[in-house]
Amino acid sequence: MRWQLPIFRRQEQERRLDSELRLHIEQQVSNNLLSGMTQEEARRNAMIEFGGLDQIKEECRDASGGLWLDTLLQDIRFGLRTLFKSPGFTITALATIGVGIGANAAIFSFVDNVILKPLPYPDPDGIQYLYEVKPDHSWCNISTLNFLDWQKENGAFSYVAGNMWAPATLTGVEQPVLLQGQKVSAHFFDIFGVKTALGRTFVEGEDQLGRDHVAVITNSLWMSQFASDPGIIGRSITLDGESYTVIGVLAQGSPFERSYYQVWRPLSIAPENLSRDLHTLMAFGRLKPGVTLQQARTQMNAIAISIARDFPKSNKGWGIGILPLTSGYVGGDTTQSLYVLMAAVGMVLLIACANLANITLARGIVREREVAVRAALGASRLRLVRQLLTESLLLSFCGGALGLLFAYGGIAAIKAAIPPYWLPAEANVEMDGRVLLFTIGLAALTGLVFGLIPAMRASRPDLTNSIRQGGFGASMGRSRNMLRASLVIIEVGLASALLCCSGLLIRSFLKLQRVELGFDPTNVVAAGLPVSDKRFPTGERLNLYLHQILDRVGALPGVQDVALTSSVPLGGPGWGMPFQIVGSKAIDVANRPWCFVKMVSPSYFRTIGMRLVKGRSLNDRDVKGAQMAVVINQSLAKKFFPNDDPIGKQLSIQEIRYASNLFGPDVSWQVVGVAADERIQGLSDRNESMPGIYVTDDQCPQGMHSLVVRGSMAASLLQRSIANAVHEVDKDQVLDGMRALEESKSESLGSDRLRTSVLSIFSAVALLLSAIGLYGVISYSVVQRTREIGIRTALGATSRNILGLVLRNGIALTGIGLLMGVLSALGIAQFLSYMLFNVEKYDPITMGAVVGILMVMAFLACIIPARRAARINSIVALRYE
Amino acid sequence: MESEKSDLLQGTLDMLILKVVALGPIHGYAISKRIQQVSKDALQIQQGSLYPALHRLEKRKLLCAEWREAESGREAKFYSLTAAGRKQLGVEESDWERLSEAIRLVMRVDQA
């Protein structure tokens, strides 16, 4: 048989069916003629005997089967026509479904890519984090010698690779730039199976001194800094003043491309850095095939015990931790936020479904006559349900397509709103096949959910009643009204639960924003000012250079104060050191408490506006040779000097040597002052209390400084002149990531802001949808009760009475829903409680606000139909039927 | 005339059609005429039943159809039996034999 397009085949079938049946009639006619009838009689008799041509055709079509597609097309055509005939309904429905499905698809793409999908590495279950466990069970980076022992002695891992943060200044290009980077062991890339587009990754032995001047760079760095030079492999680049040969460029889609880092160099450990006290390394391992996590843990435990036995001074009580990458690469905060949002969009979609079911029910009543006529003409119930379902599916699929557009925009908007690197590099959030499938499935489900009940209802009409013009009898459709009312109650319930949750988050967010920072970020900018250790032979020379920069920037018009710090405010603790109080019982280094150490210029406190609680600040006399002076923060004072005056006490800390990773013997630092805590990690850390100390950069020089500048005007206006001043001192000095502290502050709330704002948007949508639902139900009930209202008016009810009657109706529905919603919100709030800051789960202000908002919403939704009811003229109303 | 017409037992129409078609390729009108003639007008096949039945049998691959010139000179759809149709006819014939024999036996008991 010749292959034909289905549509042509169908036409051909139709033509043949027609001629087959017509031939029959004609033969009957000629037969009749033969038996002596007139032409006219013969034809008439033949037609009568044959019966309904179309009906027979239809039965033939049914009999030859394969035409369900036909019926479907017919249903779709009819459905489209119906939908086009009521554009108001169609547009509302499409927008509702579009928003509902779009929100779900957008959030799902995050959930899927961040949580559900396997990591984009070959056999990701074999990749493990390795870390040291301190005697107090907290985690710690690995000391260099311990790391080498682990690498050598373990039999459980194919590879153990160390890595450490190693930014580097790239020069020899147009503008010197600080590259974020890592130093990694030779097999680091092999553990992750990360491939290059050009060249290769490191090989065995390249992480040894002498062979380690090679680098692997990201594809984007290759494009941006080296203009996609095809001859990049083998090219020499200058990092921190030293020459490195580029041996590899990462493949474009590699997860490492989305990471924070741009350049990788081999991790070679210089002899002077071999130590058990210097905890600088992080490590990953790949389990050998067939080795279980438990076996690896047992083995590493044995190694830890033998190290602790051999080196008790540094390692007594320390252990080794192993954690599968799959379980640890997404922060709990991210996961929780995503689940909360997913639940929220799910609720929005449910509300949307309830709303649509409601509108469709209302339409079902309007269309009752149509359906009844069709049923009377012989349409089977199944056929009617199918027709009505086709309509809702048509809507939900078109809405789903619209939703894809919304989702596309939503994903882009959310990605733009979240802080950089908040998502794990492994997650490549985009509209992919899985999201598409999810959307299609959701559209189908939506269509069924909101279409099925109305379809079942509408296909079982009371024929005689409906066909008669009536249909608006006072007692009619009681159960249907109950159904619609319960749908509205569900909507209001869901919306108020959502509102409660977002209300709690908003309250918490507002409180977070008012958290005491410990400094004043107004008009302050900060920028990294990295200087390679190799550039200056001594700390004094380095400080001379840095102070030159300080003086130059400080002299700028508009600059109030300028300071150096080893770690910018809200930029994390930076250095951390074990310490002990002189005079208390001696503890070995391995078991001392830790505090953060900030090396600052004495102007630091003034510049960022920190408050001194006791004693004096650091000053220009705290230089090398003078008594080592330290200002401690309040957390340290409270925790370690609960009953004493800390001023004059001494802290013993290993000497931090310039340009060396090894620490010297203990040095005593005299406490000269106590400063109020400054926030270290950002605002999202709920109960931060980190003991810390401040020392001058003269007494403790090091090269990774940042510049903080307070302007007498908006800091953004100063950025250019600050950069110029720095470059006047040294044109190759990098100023990294200059930004206002206000910006860091708001970024540190990124996670909270994201979930709060997204959840608020969704609750607003939910509120709007339920308002529409309520409006629909109340308006319809007013139309239905026209006659009743007419009678009441005739019996003397005032328009105020009628207004109250209708309003009470709406308020009652809202009240029931509200009660259910708030009660369930109390349950849901359990899951939110860890996200809340200084807000009770049962926050009465939030609950009160939600009740208020919903009541206002109910009033607004009901007032229009209520006023319409109040204006009903009794004479007209009674003639209504 | 209406009252004389027998209602066909469910399923017997298919068998009659197969039987008639087994005699050679034949079109719809001729099938109904042939059944009418052979049954001496006792069985009149409604067009509303005949054509859907033909299409159903074709769908089930018991009949195959071919368009060719009829005696009137017009193109007509000629049905003929397929191998499966022939087999089906055999099955239905023997079923029918058994059924009618059974009914005959029962009816005889009644009369006696």
mmCIF file of C-alpha atoms in Angstrom, chain A residues 226-504:
data_model
loop_
_atom_site.group_PDB
_atom_site.id
_atom_site.type_symbol
_atom_site.label_atom_id
_atom_site.label_comp_id
_atom_site.label_asym_id
_atom_site.label_seq_id
_atom_site.Cartn_x
_atom_site.Cartn_y
_atom_site.Cartn_z
ATOM 1 C CA PHE A 226 43.693 34.697 26.239
ATOM 2 C CA ALA A 227 41.208 35.413 23.438
ATOM 3 C CA SER A 228 40.702 31.665 22.910
ATOM 4 C CA ASP A 229 44.268 31.401 21.650
ATOM 5 C CA PRO A 230 44.443 27.985 19.938
ATOM 6 C CA GLY A 231 48.154 27.844 20.769
ATOM 7 C CA ILE A 232 47.523 28.275 24.518
ATOM 8 C CA ILE A 233 48.881 24.829 25.386
ATOM 9 C CA GLY A 234 52.557 25.241 26.096
ATOM 10 C CA ARG A 235 52.224 29.001 26.422
ATOM 11 C CA SER A 236 53.864 30.562 29.425
ATOM 12 C CA ILE A 237 51.822 32.803 31.758
ATOM 13 C CA THR A 238 52.917 34.825 34.780
ATOM 14 C CA LEU A 239 51.219 34.059 38.092
ATOM 15 C CA ASP A 240 52.419 35.959 41.172
ATOM 16 C CA GLY A 241 55.516 36.917 39.228
ATOM 17 C CA GLU A 242 56.467 33.357 38.355
ATOM 18 C CA SER A 243 56.173 31.663 35.047
ATOM 19 C CA TYR A 244 53.805 28.720 34.557
ATOM 20 C CA THR A 245 53.168 26.662 31.444
ATOM 21 C CA VAL A 246 49.518 26.162 30.526
ATOM 22 C CA ILE A 247 48.991 22.452 29.943
ATOM 23 C CA GLY A 248 45.227 22.214 29.841
ATOM 24 C CA VAL A 249 41.985 24.094 29.225
ATOM 25 C CA LEU A 250 38.847 22.608 30.779
ATOM 26 C CA ALA A 251 35.976 21.412 28.623
ATOM 27 C CA GLN A 252 33.199 23.961 28.346
ATOM 28 C CA GLY A 253 30.358 22.215 30.158
ATOM 29 C CA SER A 254 32.516 20.880 32.947
ATOM 30 C CA PRO A 255 31.106 21.433 36.456
ATOM 31 C CA PHE A 256 34.435 22.944 37.432
ATOM 32 C CA GLU A 257 33.648 25.757 34.991
ATOM 33 C CA ARG A 258 30.866 26.885 37.303
ATOM 34 C CA SER A 259 33.059 26.749 40.365
ATOM 35 C CA TYR A 260 34.713 29.684 42.067
ATOM 36 C CA TYR A 261 38.101 28.810 40.628
ATOM 37 C CA GLN A 262 39.780 29.761 37.387
ATOM 38 C CA VAL A 263 43.232 28.267 37.604
ATOM 39 C CA TRP A 264 44.688 25.085 39.085
ATOM 40 C CA ARG A 265 48.340 24.487 39.867
ATOM 41 C CA PRO A 266 49.961 21.371 41.290
ATOM 42 C CA LEU A 267 50.084 21.152 45.047
ATOM 43 C CA SER A 268 53.731 20.650 45.877
ATOM 44 C CA ILE A 269 54.646 20.852 49.514
ATOM 45 C CA ALA A 270 57.912 22.663 50.190
ATOM 46 C CA PRO A 271 60.122 21.090 52.886
ATOM 47 C CA GLU A 272 59.654 24.120 55.138
ATOM 48 C CA ASN A 273 55.909 23.575 55.053
ATOM 49 C CA LEU A 274 56.041 19.992 56.242
ATOM 50 C CA SER A 275 54.275 20.129 59.583
ATOM 51 C CA ARG A 276 51.598 18.493 61.685
ATOM 52 C CA ASP A 277 50.342 21.789 63.036
ATOM 53 C CA LEU A 278 49.701 23.551 59.795
ATOM 54 C CA HIS A 279 46.130 22.637 58.849
ATOM 55 C CA THR A 280 45.948 24.010 55.342
ATOM 56 C CA LEU A 281 44.784 21.164 53.141
ATOM 57 C CA MET A 282 41.463 19.808 52.121
ATOM 58 C CA ALA A 283 41.289 16.439 50.436
ATOM 59 C CA PHE A 284 39.159 14.198 48.304
ATOM 60 C CA GLY A 285 39.581 10.507 47.735
ATOM 61 C CA ARG A 286 38.176 8.042 45.260
ATOM 62 C CA LEU A 287 37.327 4.669 46.783
ATOM 63 C CA LYS A 288 38.872 1.680 45.096
ATOM 64 C CA PRO A 289 36.254 -0.424 43.325
ATOM 65 C CA GLY A 290 34.739 -2.878 45.780
ATOM 66 C CA VAL A 291 35.822 -1.011 48.898
ATOM 67 C CA THR A 292 32.913 0.116 51.068
ATOM 68 C CA LEU A 293 32.729 3.345 52.966
ATOM 69 C CA GLN A 294 32.800 1.379 56.213
ATOM 70 C CA GLN A 295 36.002 -0.413 55.269
ATOM 71 C CA ALA A 296 37.588 2.903 54.320
ATOM 72 C CA ARG A 297 36.556 4.411 57.656
ATOM 73 C CA THR A 298 37.995 1.505 59.616
ATOM 74 C CA GLN A 299 41.245 1.738 57.738
ATOM 75 C CA MET A 300 41.594 5.503 58.080
ATOM 76 C CA ASN A 301 40.805 5.211 61.779
ATOM 77 C CA ALA A 302 43.737 2.867 62.205
ATOM 78 C CA ILE A 303 45.949 5.394 60.424
ATOM 79 C CA ALA A 304 44.720 8.206 62.665
ATOM 80 C CA ILE A 305 45.406 6.151 65.763
ATOM 81 C CA SER A 306 48.952 5.342 64.679
ATOM 82 C CA ILE A 307 49.649 9.018 63.840
ATOM 83 C CA ALA A 308 48.279 10.072 67.223
ATOM 84 C CA ARG A 309 50.493 7.501 68.919
ATOM 85 C CA ASP A 310 53.599 8.676 67.073
ATOM 86 C CA PHE A 311 52.900 12.413 67.357
ATOM 87 C CA PRO A 312 50.833 12.940 70.492
ATOM 88 C CA LYS A 313 51.814 16.597 70.808
ATOM 89 C CA SER A 314 49.967 17.607 67.669
ATOM 90 C CA ASN A 315 47.617 14.687 67.068
ATOM 91 C CA LYS A 316 46.418 13.272 70.367
ATOM 92 C CA GLY A 317 42.713 12.717 70.158
ATOM 93 C CA TRP A 318 42.481 13.680 66.491
ATOM 94 C CA GLY A 319 40.667 11.507 64.006
ATOM 95 C CA ILE A 320 39.936 11.258 60.312
ATOM 96 C CA GLY A 321 36.539 11.994 58.857
ATOM 97 C CA ILE A 322 35.178 10.608 55.608
ATOM 98 C CA LEU A 323 31.998 11.922 54.047
ATOM 99 C CA PRO A 324 30.600 10.961 50.653
ATOM 100 C CA LEU A 325 30.519 13.925 48.313
ATOM 101 C CA THR A 326 26.971 12.981 47.355
ATOM 102 C CA SER A 327 25.750 13.635 50.876
ATOM 103 C CA GLY A 328 27.596 16.827 51.543
ATOM 104 C CA TYR A 329 27.817 18.929 48.463
ATOM 105 C CA VAL A 330 24.566 20.812 48.927
ATOM 106 C CA GLY A 331 24.200 22.781 52.109
ATOM 107 C CA GLY A 332 21.245 21.941 54.314
ATOM 108 C CA ASP A 333 20.171 25.538 54.048
ATOM 109 C CA THR A 334 19.892 25.362 50.279
ATOM 110 C CA THR A 335 18.075 22.045 50.383
ATOM 111 C CA GLN A 336 15.579 23.261 52.966
ATOM 112 C CA SER A 337 14.925 26.487 51.100
ATOM 113 C CA LEU A 338 14.283 24.584 47.904
ATOM 114 C CA TYR A 339 11.921 22.122 49.561
ATOM 115 C CA VAL A 340 9.991 24.926 51.217
ATOM 116 C CA LEU A 341 9.630 26.686 47.878
ATOM 117 C CA MET A 342 8.626 23.471 46.122
ATOM 118 C CA ALA A 343 5.925 22.873 48.712
ATOM 119 C CA ALA A 344 4.773 26.466 48.313
ATOM 120 C CA VAL A 345 4.454 26.279 44.532
ATOM 121 C CA GLY A 346 2.687 22.969 44.898
ATOM 122 C CA MET A 347 0.122 24.706 47.089
ATOM 123 C CA VAL A 348 -0.232 27.525 44.585
ATOM 124 C CA LEU A 349 -0.964 25.002 41.871
ATOM 125 C CA LEU A 350 -3.540 23.276 44.084
ATOM 126 C CA ILE A 351 -5.242 26.614 44.639
ATOM 127 C CA ALA A 352 -5.145 27.228 40.917
ATOM 128 C CA CYS A 353 -6.757 23.825 40.329
ATOM 129 C CA ALA A 354 -9.457 24.464 42.920
ATOM 130 C CA ASN A 355 -10.109 27.805 41.311
ATOM 131 C CA LEU A 356 -10.385 26.360 37.840
ATOM 132 C CA ALA A 357 -12.561 23.511 39.025
ATOM 133 C CA ASN A 358 -14.749 26.181 40.519
ATOM 134 C CA ILE A 359 -14.977 28.265 37.383
ATOM 135 C CA THR A 360 -15.523 25.140 35.324
ATOM 136 C CA LEU A 361 -18.309 24.058 37.670
ATOM 137 C CA ALA A 362 -19.892 27.458 37.234
ATOM 138 C CA ARG A 363 -19.585 27.113 33.507
ATOM 139 C CA GLY A 364 -20.951 23.606 33.783
ATOM 140 C CA ILE A 365 -24.127 25.122 35.171
ATOM 141 C CA VAL A 366 -24.306 27.638 32.371
ATOM 142 C CA ARG A 367 -23.619 24.913 29.855
ATOM 143 C CA GLU A 368 -26.076 22.553 31.403
ATOM 144 C CA ARG A 369 -28.551 23.016 28.597
ATOM 145 C CA GLU A 370 -25.961 22.359 25.945
ATOM 146 C CA VAL A 371 -24.870 19.185 27.678
ATOM 147 C CA ALA A 372 -28.426 18.100 28.297
ATOM 148 C CA VAL A 373 -29.347 18.599 24.636
ATOM 149 C CA ARG A 374 -26.371 16.562 23.560
ATOM 150 C CA ALA A 375 -27.196 13.835 26.037
ATOM 151 C CA ALA A 376 -30.786 13.812 24.833
ATOM 152 C CA LEU A 377 -29.558 13.459 21.262
ATOM 153 C CA GLY A 378 -27.830 10.271 22.294
ATOM 154 C CA ALA A 379 -24.343 11.200 23.364
ATOM 155 C CA SER A 380 -23.135 8.641 25.855
ATOM 156 C CA ARG A 381 -21.963 9.721 29.292
ATOM 157 C CA LEU A 382 -18.441 8.584 28.514
ATOM 158 C CA ARG A 383 -18.465 10.621 25.358
ATOM 159 C CA LEU A 384 -19.582 13.714 27.287
ATOM 160 C CA VAL A 385 -16.998 13.250 30.011
ATOM 161 C CA ARG A 386 -14.405 12.791 27.328
ATOM 162 C CA GLN A 387 -15.491 15.966 25.578
ATOM 163 C CA LEU A 388 -15.419 18.009 28.790
ATOM 164 C CA LEU A 389 -12.108 16.515 29.859
ATOM 165 C CA THR A 390 -10.660 17.260 26.446
ATOM 166 C CA GLU A 391 -11.548 20.865 27.061
ATOM 167 C CA SER A 392 -9.831 21.046 30.450
ATOM 168 C CA LEU A 393 -6.804 19.160 29.167
ATOM 169 C CA LEU A 394 -6.663 21.509 26.210
ATOM 170 C CA LEU A 395 -6.606 24.370 28.675
ATOM 171 C CA SER A 396 -4.047 22.791 30.939
ATOM 172 C CA PHE A 397 -1.693 21.927 28.091
ATOM 173 C CA CYS A 398 -1.924 25.405 26.557
ATOM 174 C CA GLY A 399 -1.477 26.784 30.068
ATOM 175 C CA GLY A 400 1.460 24.440 30.529
ATOM 176 C CA ALA A 401 3.072 25.784 27.359
ATOM 177 C CA LEU A 402 2.568 29.283 28.713
ATOM 178 C CA GLY A 403 3.962 28.006 32.010
ATOM 179 C CA LEU A 404 7.149 26.930 30.258
ATOM 180 C CA LEU A 405 7.649 30.531 29.187
ATOM 181 C CA PHE A 406 7.042 31.731 32.750
ATOM 182 C CA ALA A 407 9.406 29.060 34.043
ATOM 183 C CA TYR A 408 12.060 30.126 31.581
ATOM 184 C CA GLY A 409 11.816 33.698 32.822
ATOM 185 C CA GLY A 410 11.499 32.541 36.425
ATOM 186 C CA ILE A 411 14.649 30.439 36.299
ATOM 187 C CA ALA A 412 16.588 33.358 34.830
ATOM 188 C CA ALA A 413 15.177 35.770 37.431
ATOM 189 C CA ILE A 414 15.956 33.490 40.369
ATOM 190 C CA LYS A 415 19.439 32.768 39.053
ATOM 191 C CA ALA A 416 20.037 36.501 38.799
ATOM 192 C CA ALA A 417 18.734 37.044 42.326
ATOM 193 C CA ILE A 418 20.758 34.422 44.153
ATOM 194 C CA PRO A 419 24.256 35.266 45.348
ATOM 195 C CA PRO A 420 27.052 33.939 43.148
ATOM 196 C CA TYR A 421 28.284 30.447 44.051
ATOM 197 C CA TRP A 422 25.291 29.908 46.317
ATOM 198 C CA LEU A 423 24.337 26.940 44.200
ATOM 199 C CA PRO A 424 26.837 24.110 44.107
ATOM 200 C CA ALA A 425 28.986 24.104 40.975
ATOM 201 C CA GLU A 426 27.647 20.660 40.207
ATOM 202 C CA ALA A 427 24.176 22.031 39.630
ATOM 203 C CA ASN A 428 23.601 23.287 36.140
ATOM 204 C CA VAL A 429 20.169 24.802 36.484
ATOM 205 C CA GLU A 430 18.446 25.171 33.166
ATOM 206 C CA MET A 431 15.338 24.195 31.310
ATOM 207 C CA ASP A 432 16.171 20.645 30.314
ATOM 208 C CA GLY A 433 14.361 17.554 29.137
ATOM 209 C CA ARG A 434 13.487 16.502 32.658
ATOM 210 C CA VAL A 435 11.889 19.835 33.453
ATOM 211 C CA LEU A 436 9.986 19.602 30.193
ATOM 212 C CA LEU A 437 8.718 16.128 31.069
ATOM 213 C CA PHE A 438 7.781 17.300 34.544
ATOM 214 C CA THR A 439 5.839 20.189 33.040
ATOM 215 C CA ILE A 440 3.980 17.952 30.611
ATOM 216 C CA GLY A 441 3.113 15.532 33.396
ATOM 217 C CA LEU A 442 2.007 18.360 35.615
ATOM 218 C CA ALA A 443 -0.143 19.840 32.854
ATOM 219 C CA ALA A 444 -1.873 16.495 32.341
ATOM 220 C CA LEU A 445 -2.410 16.089 36.066
ATOM 221 C CA THR A 446 -3.697 19.643 36.390
ATOM 222 C CA GLY A 447 -6.179 19.120 33.568
ATOM 223 C CA LEU A 448 -7.459 15.927 35.165
ATOM 224 C CA VAL A 449 -7.638 17.363 38.667
ATOM 225 C CA PHE A 450 -9.591 20.447 37.796
ATOM 226 C CA GLY A 451 -11.523 18.848 34.944
ATOM 227 C CA LEU A 452 -12.690 15.550 36.331
ATOM 228 C CA ILE A 453 -15.124 16.624 39.041
ATOM 229 C CA PRO A 454 -16.879 19.228 36.885
ATOM 230 C CA ALA A 455 -16.978 16.784 33.979
ATOM 231 C CA MET A 456 -18.565 14.044 36.070
ATOM 232 C CA ARG A 457 -21.030 16.558 37.427
ATOM 233 C CA ALA A 458 -21.945 18.143 34.153
ATOM 234 C CA SER A 459 -22.366 14.856 32.338
ATOM 235 C CA ARG A 460 -25.117 13.787 34.730
ATOM 236 C CA PRO A 461 -27.555 16.571 34.260
ATOM 237 C CA ASP A 462 -31.183 16.432 35.103
ATOM 238 C CA LEU A 463 -32.392 16.438 31.526
ATOM 239 C CA THR A 464 -35.951 17.610 31.775
ATOM 240 C CA ASN A 465 -35.217 20.380 34.213
ATOM 241 C CA SER A 466 -32.290 21.730 32.314
ATOM 242 C CA ILE A 467 -33.796 21.764 28.901
ATOM 243 C CA ARG A 468 -36.699 23.766 30.102
ATOM 244 C CA GLN A 469 -35.634 27.357 30.152
ATOM 245 C CA GLY A 470 -35.609 27.213 33.941
ATOM 246 C CA GLY A 471 -32.500 25.980 35.664
ATOM 247 C CA PHE A 472 -32.344 28.804 38.158
ATOM 248 C CA GLY A 473 -34.846 27.423 40.578
ATOM 249 C CA ALA A 474 -34.317 28.428 44.161
ATOM 250 C CA SER A 475 -33.659 24.931 45.413
ATOM 251 C CA MET A 476 -31.597 23.864 42.510
ATOM 252 C CA GLY A 477 -28.017 22.673 42.601
ATOM 253 C CA ARG A 478 -27.649 22.451 46.344
ATOM 254 C CA SER A 479 -24.966 19.808 46.342
ATOM 255 C CA ARG A 480 -23.138 21.616 43.591
ATOM 256 C CA ASN A 481 -23.118 24.772 45.681
ATOM 257 C CA MET A 482 -21.732 22.763 48.570
ATOM 258 C CA LEU A 483 -18.986 21.497 46.311
ATOM 259 C CA ARG A 484 -18.113 24.968 45.121
ATOM 260 C CA ALA A 485 -18.168 26.345 48.632
ATOM 261 C CA SER A 486 -15.828 23.633 49.856
ATOM 262 C CA LEU A 487 -13.473 24.333 46.983
ATOM 263 C CA VAL A 488 -13.354 27.987 48.021
ATOM 264 C CA ILE A 489 -12.758 27.005 51.619
ATOM 265 C CA ILE A 490 -9.834 24.846 50.529
ATOM 266 C CA GLU A 491 -8.445 27.720 48.486
ATOM 267 C CA VAL A 492 -8.701 30.177 51.330
ATOM 268 C CA GLY A 493 -7.177 27.608 53.665
ATOM 269 C CA LEU A 494 -4.179 26.971 51.444
ATOM 270 C CA ALA A 495 -3.688 30.659 50.775
ATOM 271 C CA SER A 496 -3.787 31.581 54.438
ATOM 272 C CA ALA A 497 -1.362 28.789 55.337
ATOM 273 C CA LEU A 498 1.021 30.094 52.693
ATOM 274 C CA LEU A 499 0.539 33.641 53.886
ATOM 275 C CA CYS A 500 1.305 32.639 57.452
ATOM 276 C CA CYS A 501 4.541 30.994 56.385
ATOM 277 C CA SER A 502 5.702 33.874 54.237
ATOM 278 C CA GLY A 503 4.614 36.282 56.953
ATOM 279 C CA LEU A 504 6.864 34.498 59.427
#
